[in-house]
Tab-separated table of N, CA, C and O in Angstrom:
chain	number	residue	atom	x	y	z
A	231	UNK	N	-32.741	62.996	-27.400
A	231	UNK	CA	-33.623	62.196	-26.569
A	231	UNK	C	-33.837	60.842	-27.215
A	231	UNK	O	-34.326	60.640	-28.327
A	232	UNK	N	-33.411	59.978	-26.379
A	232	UNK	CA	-33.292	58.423	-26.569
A	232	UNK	C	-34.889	57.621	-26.048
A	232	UNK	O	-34.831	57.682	-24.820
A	233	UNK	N	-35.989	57.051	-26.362
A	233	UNK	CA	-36.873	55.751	-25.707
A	233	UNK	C	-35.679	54.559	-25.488
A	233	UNK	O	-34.971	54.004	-26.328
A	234	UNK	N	-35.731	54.441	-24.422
A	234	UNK	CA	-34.947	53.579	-23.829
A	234	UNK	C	-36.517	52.173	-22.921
A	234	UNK	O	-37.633	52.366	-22.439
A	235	UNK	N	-35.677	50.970	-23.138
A	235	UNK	CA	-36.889	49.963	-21.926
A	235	UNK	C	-35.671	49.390	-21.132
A	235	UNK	O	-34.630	48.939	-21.609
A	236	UNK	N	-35.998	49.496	-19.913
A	236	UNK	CA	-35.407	48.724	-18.969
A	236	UNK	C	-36.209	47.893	-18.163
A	236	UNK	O	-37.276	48.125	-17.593
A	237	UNK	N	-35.290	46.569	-18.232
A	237	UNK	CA	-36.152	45.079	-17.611
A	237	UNK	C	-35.668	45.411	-16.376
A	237	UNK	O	-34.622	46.056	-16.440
A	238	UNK	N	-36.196	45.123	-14.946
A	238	UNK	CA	-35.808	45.165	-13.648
A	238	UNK	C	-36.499	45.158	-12.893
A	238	UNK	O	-37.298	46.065	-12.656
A	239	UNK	N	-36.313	43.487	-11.935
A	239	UNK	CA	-37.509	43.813	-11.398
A	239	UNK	C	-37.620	44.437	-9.755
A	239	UNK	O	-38.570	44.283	-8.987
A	240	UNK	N	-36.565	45.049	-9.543
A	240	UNK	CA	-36.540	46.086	-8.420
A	240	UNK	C	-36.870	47.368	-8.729
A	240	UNK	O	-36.065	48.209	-9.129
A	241	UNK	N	-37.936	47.524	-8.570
A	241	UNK	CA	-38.429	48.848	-8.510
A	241	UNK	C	-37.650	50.512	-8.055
A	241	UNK	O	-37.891	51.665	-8.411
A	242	UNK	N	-36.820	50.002	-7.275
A	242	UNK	CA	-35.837	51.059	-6.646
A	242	UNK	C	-35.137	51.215	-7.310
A	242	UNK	O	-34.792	52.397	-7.336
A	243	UNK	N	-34.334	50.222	-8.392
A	243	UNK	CA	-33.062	50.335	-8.941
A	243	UNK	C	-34.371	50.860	-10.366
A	243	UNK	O	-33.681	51.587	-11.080
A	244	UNK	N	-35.265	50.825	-10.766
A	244	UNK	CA	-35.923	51.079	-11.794
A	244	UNK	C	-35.983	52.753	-11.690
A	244	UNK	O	-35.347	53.470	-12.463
A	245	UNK	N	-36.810	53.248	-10.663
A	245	UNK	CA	-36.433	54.242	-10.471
A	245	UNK	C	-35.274	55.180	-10.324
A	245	UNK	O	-35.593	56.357	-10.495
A	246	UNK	N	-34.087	54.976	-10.068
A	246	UNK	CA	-32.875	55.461	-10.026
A	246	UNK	C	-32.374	55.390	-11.419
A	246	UNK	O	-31.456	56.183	-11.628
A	247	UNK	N	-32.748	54.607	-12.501
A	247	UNK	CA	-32.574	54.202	-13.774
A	247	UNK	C	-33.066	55.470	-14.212
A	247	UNK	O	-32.288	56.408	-14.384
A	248	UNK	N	-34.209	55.567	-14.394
A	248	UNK	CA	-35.266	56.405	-15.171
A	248	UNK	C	-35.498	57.745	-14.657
A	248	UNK	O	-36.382	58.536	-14.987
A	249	UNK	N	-34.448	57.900	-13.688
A	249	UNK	CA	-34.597	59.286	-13.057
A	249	UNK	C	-32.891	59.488	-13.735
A	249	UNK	O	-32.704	60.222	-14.706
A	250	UNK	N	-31.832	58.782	-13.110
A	250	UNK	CA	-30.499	59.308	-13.991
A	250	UNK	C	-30.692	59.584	-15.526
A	250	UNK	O	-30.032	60.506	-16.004
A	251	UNK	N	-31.710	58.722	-16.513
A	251	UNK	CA	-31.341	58.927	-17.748
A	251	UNK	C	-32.510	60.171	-18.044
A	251	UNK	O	-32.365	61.004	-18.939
A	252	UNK	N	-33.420	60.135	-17.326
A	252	UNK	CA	-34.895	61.549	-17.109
A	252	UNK	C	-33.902	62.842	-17.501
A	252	UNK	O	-33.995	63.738	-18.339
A	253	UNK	N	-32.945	62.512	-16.522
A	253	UNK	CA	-32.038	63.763	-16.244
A	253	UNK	C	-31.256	64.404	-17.754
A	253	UNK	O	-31.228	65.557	-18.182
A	254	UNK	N	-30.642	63.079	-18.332
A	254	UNK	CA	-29.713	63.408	-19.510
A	254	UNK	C	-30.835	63.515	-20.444
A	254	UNK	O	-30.422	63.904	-21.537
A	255	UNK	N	-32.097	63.316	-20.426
A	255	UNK	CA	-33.068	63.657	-21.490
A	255	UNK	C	-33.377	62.567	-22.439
A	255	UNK	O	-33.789	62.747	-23.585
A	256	UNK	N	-33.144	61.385	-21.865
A	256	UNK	CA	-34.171	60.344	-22.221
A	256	UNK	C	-35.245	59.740	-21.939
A	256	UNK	O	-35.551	60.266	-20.869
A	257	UNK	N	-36.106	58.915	-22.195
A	257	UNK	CA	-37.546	58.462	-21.477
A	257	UNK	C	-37.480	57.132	-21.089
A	257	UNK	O	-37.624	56.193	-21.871
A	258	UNK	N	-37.290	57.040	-20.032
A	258	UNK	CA	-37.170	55.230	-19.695
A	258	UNK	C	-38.180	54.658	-19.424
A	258	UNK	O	-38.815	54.935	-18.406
A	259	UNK	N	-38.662	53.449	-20.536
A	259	UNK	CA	-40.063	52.555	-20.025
A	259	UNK	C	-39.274	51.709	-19.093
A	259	UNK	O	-38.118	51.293	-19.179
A	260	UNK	N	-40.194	51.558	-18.170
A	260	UNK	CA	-39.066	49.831	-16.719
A	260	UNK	C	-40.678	49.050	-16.978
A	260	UNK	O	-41.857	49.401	-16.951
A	261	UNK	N	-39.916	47.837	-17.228
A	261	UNK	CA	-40.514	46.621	-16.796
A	261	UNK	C	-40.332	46.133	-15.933
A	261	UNK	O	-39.204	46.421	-15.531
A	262	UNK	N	-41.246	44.916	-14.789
A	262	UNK	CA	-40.535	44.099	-14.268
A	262	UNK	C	-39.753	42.716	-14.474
A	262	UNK	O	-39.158	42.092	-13.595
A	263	UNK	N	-39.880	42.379	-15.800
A	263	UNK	CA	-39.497	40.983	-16.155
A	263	UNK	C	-38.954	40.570	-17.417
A	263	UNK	O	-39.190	41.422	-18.273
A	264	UNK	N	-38.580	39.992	-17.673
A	264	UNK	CA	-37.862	39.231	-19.145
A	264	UNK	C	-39.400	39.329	-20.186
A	264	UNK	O	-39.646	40.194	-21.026
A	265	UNK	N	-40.081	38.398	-19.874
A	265	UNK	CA	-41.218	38.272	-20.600
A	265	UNK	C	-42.264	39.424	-20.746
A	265	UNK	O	-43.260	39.271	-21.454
A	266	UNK	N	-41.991	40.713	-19.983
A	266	UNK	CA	-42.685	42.131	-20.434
A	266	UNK	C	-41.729	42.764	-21.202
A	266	UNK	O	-42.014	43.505	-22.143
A	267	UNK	N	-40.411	42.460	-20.782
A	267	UNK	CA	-39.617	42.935	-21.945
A	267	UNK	C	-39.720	42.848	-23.384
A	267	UNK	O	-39.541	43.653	-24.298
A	268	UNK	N	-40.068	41.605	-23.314
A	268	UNK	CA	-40.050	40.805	-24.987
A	268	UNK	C	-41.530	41.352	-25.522
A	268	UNK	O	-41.808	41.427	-26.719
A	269	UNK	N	-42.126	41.594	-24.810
A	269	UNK	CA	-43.746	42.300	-25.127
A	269	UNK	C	-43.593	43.307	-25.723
A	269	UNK	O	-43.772	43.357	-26.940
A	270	UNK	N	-43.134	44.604	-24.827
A	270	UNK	CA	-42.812	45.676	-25.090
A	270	UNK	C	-41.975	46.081	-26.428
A	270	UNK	O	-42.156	47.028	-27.194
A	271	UNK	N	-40.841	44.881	-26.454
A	271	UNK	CA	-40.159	45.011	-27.680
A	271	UNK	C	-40.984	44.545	-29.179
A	271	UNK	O	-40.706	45.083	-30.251
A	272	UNK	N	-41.827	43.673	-29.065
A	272	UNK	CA	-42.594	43.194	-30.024
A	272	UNK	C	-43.822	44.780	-30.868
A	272	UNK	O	-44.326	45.088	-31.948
A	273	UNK	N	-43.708	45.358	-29.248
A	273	UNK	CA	-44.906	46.799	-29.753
A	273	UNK	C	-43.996	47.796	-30.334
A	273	UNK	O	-44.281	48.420	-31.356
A	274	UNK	N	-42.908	47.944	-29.685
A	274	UNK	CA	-42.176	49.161	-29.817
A	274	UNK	C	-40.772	49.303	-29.807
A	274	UNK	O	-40.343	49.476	-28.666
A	275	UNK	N	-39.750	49.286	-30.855
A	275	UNK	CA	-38.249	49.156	-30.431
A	275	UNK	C	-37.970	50.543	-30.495
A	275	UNK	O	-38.142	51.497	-31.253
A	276	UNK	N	-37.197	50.123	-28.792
A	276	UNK	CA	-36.342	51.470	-28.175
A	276	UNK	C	-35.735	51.163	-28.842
A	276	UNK	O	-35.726	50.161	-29.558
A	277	UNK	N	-34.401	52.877	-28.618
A	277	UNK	CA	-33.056	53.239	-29.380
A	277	UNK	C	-32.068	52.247	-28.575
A	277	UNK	O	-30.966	51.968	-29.048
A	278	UNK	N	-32.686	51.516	-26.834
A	278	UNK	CA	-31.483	50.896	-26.521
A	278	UNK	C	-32.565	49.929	-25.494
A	278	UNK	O	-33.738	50.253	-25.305
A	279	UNK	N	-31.890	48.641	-24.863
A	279	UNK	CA	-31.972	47.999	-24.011
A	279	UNK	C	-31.448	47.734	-22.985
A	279	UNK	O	-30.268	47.383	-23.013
A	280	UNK	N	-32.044	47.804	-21.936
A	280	UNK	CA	-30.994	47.929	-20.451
A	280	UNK	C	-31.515	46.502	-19.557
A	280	UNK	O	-32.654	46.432	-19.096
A	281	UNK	N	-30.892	45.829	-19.460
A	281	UNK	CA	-31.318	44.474	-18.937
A	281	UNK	C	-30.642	44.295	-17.748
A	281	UNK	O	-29.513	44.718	-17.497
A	282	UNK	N	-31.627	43.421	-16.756
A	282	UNK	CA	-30.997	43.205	-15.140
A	282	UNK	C	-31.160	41.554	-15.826
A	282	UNK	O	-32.038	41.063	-16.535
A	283	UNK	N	-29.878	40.988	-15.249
A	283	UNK	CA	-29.623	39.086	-15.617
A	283	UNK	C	-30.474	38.549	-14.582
A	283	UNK	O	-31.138	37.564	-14.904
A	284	UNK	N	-30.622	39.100	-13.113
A	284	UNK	CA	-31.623	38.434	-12.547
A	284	UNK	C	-32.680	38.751	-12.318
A	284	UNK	O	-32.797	39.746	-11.603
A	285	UNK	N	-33.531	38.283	-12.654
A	285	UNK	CA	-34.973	38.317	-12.999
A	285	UNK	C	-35.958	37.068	-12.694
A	285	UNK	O	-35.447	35.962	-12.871
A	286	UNK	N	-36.883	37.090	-12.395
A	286	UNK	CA	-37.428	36.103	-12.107
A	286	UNK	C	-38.385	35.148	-13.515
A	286	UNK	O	-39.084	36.005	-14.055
A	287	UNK	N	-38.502	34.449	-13.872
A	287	UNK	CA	-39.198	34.210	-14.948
A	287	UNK	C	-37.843	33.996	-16.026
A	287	UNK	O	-36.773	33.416	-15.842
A	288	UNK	N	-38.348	34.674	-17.135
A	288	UNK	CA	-37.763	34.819	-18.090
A	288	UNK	C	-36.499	35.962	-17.856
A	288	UNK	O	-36.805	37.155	-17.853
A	289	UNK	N	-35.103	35.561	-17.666
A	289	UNK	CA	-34.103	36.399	-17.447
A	289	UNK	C	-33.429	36.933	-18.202
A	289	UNK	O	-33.712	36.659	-19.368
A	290	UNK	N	-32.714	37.530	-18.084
A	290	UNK	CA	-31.878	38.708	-18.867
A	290	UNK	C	-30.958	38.186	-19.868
A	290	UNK	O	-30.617	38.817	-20.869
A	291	UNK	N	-30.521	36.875	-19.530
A	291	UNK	CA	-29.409	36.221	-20.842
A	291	UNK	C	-30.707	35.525	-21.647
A	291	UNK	O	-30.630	35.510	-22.876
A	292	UNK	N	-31.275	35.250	-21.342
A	292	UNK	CA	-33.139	34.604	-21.959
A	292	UNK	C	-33.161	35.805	-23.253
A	292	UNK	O	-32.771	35.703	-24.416
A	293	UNK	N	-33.757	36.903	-22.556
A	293	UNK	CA	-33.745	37.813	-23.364
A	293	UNK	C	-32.773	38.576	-24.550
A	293	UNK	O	-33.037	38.894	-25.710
A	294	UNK	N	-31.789	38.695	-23.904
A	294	UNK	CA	-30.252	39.192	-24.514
A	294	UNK	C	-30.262	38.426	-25.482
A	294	UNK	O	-30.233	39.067	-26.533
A	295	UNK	N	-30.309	36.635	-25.718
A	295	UNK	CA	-30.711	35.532	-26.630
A	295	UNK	C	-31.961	35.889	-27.497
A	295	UNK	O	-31.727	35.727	-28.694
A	296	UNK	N	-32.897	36.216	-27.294
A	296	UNK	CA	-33.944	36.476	-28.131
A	296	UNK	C	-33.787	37.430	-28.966
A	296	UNK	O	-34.239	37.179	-30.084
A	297	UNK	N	-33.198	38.675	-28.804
A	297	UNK	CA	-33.042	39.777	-29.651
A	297	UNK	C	-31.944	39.423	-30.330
A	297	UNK	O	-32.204	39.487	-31.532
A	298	UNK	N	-30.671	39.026	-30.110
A	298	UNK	CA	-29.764	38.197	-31.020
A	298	UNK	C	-30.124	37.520	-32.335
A	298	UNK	O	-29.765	37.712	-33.496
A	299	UNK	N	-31.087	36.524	-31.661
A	299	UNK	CA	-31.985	35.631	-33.038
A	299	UNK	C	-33.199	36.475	-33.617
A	299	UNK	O	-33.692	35.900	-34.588
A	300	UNK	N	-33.762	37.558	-33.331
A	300	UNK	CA	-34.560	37.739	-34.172
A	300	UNK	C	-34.067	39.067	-34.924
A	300	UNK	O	-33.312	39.966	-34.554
A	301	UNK	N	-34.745	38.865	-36.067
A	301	UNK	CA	-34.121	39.506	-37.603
A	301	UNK	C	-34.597	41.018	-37.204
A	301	UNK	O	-33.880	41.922	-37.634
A	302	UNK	N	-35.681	41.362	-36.462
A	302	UNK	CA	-36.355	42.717	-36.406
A	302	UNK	C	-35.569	43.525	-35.345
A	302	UNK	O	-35.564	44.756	-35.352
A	303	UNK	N	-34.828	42.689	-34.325
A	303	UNK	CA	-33.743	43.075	-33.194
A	303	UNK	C	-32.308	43.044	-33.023
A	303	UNK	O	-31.572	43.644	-32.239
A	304	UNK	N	-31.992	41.861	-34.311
A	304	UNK	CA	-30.441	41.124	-33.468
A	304	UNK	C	-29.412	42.833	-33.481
A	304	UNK	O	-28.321	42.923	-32.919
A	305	UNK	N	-30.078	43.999	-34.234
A	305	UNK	CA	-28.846	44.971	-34.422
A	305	UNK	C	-29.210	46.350	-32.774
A	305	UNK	O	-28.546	47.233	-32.229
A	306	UNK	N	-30.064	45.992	-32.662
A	306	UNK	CA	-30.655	46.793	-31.054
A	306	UNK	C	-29.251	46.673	-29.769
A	306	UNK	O	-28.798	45.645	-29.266
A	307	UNK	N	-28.925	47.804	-29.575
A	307	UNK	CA	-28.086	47.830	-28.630
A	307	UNK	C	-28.436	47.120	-27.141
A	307	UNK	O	-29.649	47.003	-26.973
A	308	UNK	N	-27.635	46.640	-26.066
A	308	UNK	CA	-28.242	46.375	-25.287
A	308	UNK	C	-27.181	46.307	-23.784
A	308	UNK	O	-26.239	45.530	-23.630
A	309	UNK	N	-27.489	46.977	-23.149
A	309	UNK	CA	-26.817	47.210	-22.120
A	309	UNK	C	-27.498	46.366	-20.981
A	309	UNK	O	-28.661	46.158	-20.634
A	310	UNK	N	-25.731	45.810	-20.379
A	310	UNK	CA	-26.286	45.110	-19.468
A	310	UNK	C	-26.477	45.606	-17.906
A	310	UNK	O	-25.406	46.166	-17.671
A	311	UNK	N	-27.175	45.678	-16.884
A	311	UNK	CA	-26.721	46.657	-15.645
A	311	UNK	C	-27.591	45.400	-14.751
A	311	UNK	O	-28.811	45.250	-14.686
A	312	UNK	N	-26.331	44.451	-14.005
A	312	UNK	CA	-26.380	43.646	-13.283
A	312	UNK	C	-25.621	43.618	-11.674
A	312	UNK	O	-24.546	44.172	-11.443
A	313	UNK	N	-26.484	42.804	-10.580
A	313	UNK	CA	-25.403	42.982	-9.549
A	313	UNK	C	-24.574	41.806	-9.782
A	313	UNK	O	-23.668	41.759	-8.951
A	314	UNK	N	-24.554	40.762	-10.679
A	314	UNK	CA	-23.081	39.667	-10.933
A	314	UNK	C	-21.815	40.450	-11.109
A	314	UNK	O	-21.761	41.586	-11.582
A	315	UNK	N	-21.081	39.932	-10.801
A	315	UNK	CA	-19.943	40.850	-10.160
A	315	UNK	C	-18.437	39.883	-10.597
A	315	UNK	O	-17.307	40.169	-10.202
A	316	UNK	N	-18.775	38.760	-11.457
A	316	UNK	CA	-17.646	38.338	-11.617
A	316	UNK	C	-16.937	39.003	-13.244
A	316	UNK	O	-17.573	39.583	-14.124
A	317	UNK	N	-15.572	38.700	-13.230
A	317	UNK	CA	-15.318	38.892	-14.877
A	317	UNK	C	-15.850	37.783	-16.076
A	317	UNK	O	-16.167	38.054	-17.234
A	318	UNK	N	-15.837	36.242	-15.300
A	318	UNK	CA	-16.309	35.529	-16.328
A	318	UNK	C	-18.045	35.904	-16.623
A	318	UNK	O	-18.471	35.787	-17.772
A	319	UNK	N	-18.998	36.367	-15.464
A	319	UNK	CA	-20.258	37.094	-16.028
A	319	UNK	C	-20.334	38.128	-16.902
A	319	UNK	O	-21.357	38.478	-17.491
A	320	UNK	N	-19.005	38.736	-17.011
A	320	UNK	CA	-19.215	39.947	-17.805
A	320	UNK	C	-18.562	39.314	-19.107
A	320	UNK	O	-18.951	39.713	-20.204
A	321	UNK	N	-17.516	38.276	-19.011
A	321	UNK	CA	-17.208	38.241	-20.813
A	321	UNK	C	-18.164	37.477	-21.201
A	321	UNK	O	-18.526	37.893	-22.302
A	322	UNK	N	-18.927	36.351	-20.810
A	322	UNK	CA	-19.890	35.213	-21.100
A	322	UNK	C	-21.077	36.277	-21.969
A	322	UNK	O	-21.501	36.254	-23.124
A	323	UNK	N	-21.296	37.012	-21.003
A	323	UNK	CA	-22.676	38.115	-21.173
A	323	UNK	C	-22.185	38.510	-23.272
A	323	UNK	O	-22.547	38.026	-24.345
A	324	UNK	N	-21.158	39.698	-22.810
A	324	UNK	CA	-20.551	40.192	-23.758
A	324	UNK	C	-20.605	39.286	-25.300
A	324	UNK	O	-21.201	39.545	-26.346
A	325	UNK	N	-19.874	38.344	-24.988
A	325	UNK	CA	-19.711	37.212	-26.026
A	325	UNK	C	-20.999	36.624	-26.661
A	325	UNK	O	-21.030	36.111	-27.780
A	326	UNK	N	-22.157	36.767	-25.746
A	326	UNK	CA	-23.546	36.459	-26.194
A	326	UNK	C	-24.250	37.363	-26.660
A	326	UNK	O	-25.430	37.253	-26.994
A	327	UNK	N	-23.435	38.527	-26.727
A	327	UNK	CA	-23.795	39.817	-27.763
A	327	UNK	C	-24.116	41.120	-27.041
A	327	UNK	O	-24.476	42.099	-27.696
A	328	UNK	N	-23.994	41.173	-25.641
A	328	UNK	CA	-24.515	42.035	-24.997
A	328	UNK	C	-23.276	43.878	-25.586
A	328	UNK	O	-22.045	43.854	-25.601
A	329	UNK	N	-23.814	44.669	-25.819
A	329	UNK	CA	-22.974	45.872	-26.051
A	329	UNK	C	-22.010	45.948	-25.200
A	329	UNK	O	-20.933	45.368	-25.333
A	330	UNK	N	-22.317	46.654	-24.282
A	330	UNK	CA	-21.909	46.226	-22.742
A	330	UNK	C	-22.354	46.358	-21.416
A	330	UNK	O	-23.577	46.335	-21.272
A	331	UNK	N	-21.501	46.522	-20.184
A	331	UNK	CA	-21.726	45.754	-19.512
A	331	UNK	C	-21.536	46.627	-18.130
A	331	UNK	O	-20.391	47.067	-18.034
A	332	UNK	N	-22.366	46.959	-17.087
A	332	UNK	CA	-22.019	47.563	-16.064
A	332	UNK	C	-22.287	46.742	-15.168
A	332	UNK	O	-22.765	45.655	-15.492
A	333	UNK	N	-22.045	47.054	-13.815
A	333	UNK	CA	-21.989	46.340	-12.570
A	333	UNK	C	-23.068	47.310	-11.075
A	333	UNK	O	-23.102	48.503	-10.774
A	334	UNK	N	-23.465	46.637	-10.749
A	334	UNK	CA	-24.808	47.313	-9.853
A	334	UNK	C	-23.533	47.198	-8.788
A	334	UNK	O	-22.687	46.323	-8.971
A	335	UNK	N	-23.430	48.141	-7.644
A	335	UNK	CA	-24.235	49.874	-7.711
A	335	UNK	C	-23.696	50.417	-8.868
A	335	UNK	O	-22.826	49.745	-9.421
A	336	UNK	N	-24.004	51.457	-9.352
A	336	UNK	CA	-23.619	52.303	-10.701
A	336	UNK	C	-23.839	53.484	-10.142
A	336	UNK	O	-24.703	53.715	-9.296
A	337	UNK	N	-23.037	54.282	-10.617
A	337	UNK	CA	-22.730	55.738	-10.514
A	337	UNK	C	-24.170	56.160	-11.537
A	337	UNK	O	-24.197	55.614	-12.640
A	338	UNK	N	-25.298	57.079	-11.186
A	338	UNK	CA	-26.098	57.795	-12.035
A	338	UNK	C	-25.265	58.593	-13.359
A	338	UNK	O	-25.599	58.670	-14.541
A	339	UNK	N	-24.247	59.053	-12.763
A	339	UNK	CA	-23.252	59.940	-14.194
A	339	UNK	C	-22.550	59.056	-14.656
A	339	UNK	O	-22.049	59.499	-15.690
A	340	UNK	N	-22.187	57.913	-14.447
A	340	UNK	CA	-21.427	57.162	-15.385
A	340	UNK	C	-22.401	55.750	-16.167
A	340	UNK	O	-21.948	54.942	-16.979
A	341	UNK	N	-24.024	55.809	-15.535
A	341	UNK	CA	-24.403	54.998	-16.774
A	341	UNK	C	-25.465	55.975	-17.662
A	341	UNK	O	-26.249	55.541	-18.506
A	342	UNK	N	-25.341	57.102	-17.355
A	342	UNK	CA	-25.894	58.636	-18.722
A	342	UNK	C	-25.067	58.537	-19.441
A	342	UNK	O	-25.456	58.277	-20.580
A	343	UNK	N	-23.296	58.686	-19.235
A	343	UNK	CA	-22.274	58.798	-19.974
A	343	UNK	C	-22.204	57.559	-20.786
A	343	UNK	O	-22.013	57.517	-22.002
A	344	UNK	N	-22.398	56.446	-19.899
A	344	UNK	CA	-22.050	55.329	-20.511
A	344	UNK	C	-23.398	55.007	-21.905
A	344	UNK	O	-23.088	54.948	-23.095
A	345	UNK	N	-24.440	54.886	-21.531
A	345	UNK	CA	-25.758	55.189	-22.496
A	345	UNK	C	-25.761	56.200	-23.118
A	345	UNK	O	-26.561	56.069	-24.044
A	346	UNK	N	-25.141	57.491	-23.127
A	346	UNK	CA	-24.930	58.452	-24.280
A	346	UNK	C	-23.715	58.003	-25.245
A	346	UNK	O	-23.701	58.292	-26.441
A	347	UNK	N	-22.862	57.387	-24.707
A	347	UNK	CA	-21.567	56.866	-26.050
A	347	UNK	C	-22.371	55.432	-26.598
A	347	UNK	O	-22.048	55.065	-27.727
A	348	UNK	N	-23.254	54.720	-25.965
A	348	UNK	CA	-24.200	53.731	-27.029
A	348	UNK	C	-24.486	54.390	-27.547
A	348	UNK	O	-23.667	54.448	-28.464
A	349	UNK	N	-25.481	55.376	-27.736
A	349	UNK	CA	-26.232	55.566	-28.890
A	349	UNK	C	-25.366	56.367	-29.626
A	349	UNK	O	-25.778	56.551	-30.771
A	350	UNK	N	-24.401	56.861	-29.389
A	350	UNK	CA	-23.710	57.760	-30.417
A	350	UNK	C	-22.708	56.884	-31.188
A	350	UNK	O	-22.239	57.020	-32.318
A	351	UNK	N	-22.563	56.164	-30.464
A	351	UNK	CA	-21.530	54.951	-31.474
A	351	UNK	C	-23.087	54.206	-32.458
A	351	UNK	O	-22.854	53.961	-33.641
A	352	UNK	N	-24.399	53.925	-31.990
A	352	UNK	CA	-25.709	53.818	-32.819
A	352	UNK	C	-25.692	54.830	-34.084
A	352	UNK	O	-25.527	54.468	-35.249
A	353	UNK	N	-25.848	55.863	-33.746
A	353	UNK	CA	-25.892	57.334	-34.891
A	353	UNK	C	-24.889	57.082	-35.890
A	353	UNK	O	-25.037	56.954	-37.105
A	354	UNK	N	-23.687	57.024	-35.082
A	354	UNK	CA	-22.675	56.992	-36.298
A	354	UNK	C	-22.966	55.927	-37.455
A	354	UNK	O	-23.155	56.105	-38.659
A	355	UNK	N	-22.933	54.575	-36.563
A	355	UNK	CA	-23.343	53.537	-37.548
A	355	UNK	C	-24.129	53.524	-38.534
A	355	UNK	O	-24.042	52.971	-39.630
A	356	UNK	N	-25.167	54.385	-37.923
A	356	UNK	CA	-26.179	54.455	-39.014
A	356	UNK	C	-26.170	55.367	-40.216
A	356	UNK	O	-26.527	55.200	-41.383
A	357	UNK	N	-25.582	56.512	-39.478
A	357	UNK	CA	-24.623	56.854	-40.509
A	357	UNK	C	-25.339	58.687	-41.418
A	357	UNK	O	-24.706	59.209	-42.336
């Protein structure tokens, strides 16, 4: 069992989040925004980060940037689960440090699978 936070500020896609990973036996906090994200992370670092790029306020490459530069985060995994849909959004993202990278709609079994090989490639590292 993983604490996982996911930024998003659709409530529907928040729920479908936190009910697929409920399922594989993790606990998903959802925010709605970049700037509750960065809150939340300041109180409490999850085992992972799940970020939506559009956001209103403070957005998801905003954020993805903040945990990069700070010393208490830059090693925090962080998954991206966006509806941008191009390849240059997904290497730009990537290249700015993001783990990786899914594409909205998402299969419920393939972002459990996909968030269970983060943290296990996490474990190993750590060793």
């Amino acid at each position: 069992m993983a604490l996982i936070l996911y930024a998003e500020d659709d409530p529907i896609m928040g729920e479908i989040v936190r009910a697929a990973l409920g399922k594989a036996g993790h606990v998903v906090g959802v925010v709605g925004d970049g700037k509750a994200a960065l809150a939340s992370l300041r109180f409490r670092r999850p085992a992972l980060l799940i970020l939506d790029m559009n956001m209103p306020g403070v957005g998801g490459a905003e954020v993805l940037d903040y945990v990069r530069r700070d010393p208490d985060l830059y090693d925090l995994s962080v998954l991206i689960l966006t509806a941008r849909q191009s390849a240059s959004d997904e290497e730009i993202t990537l290249r700015a440090g993001a783990t990786d990278y899914l594409k909205k709609p998402v299969d419920p079994d393939k972002l459990a699978v996909t968030v269970d090989m983060i943290l296990m490639r996490d474990e190993a590292r750590r060793g």
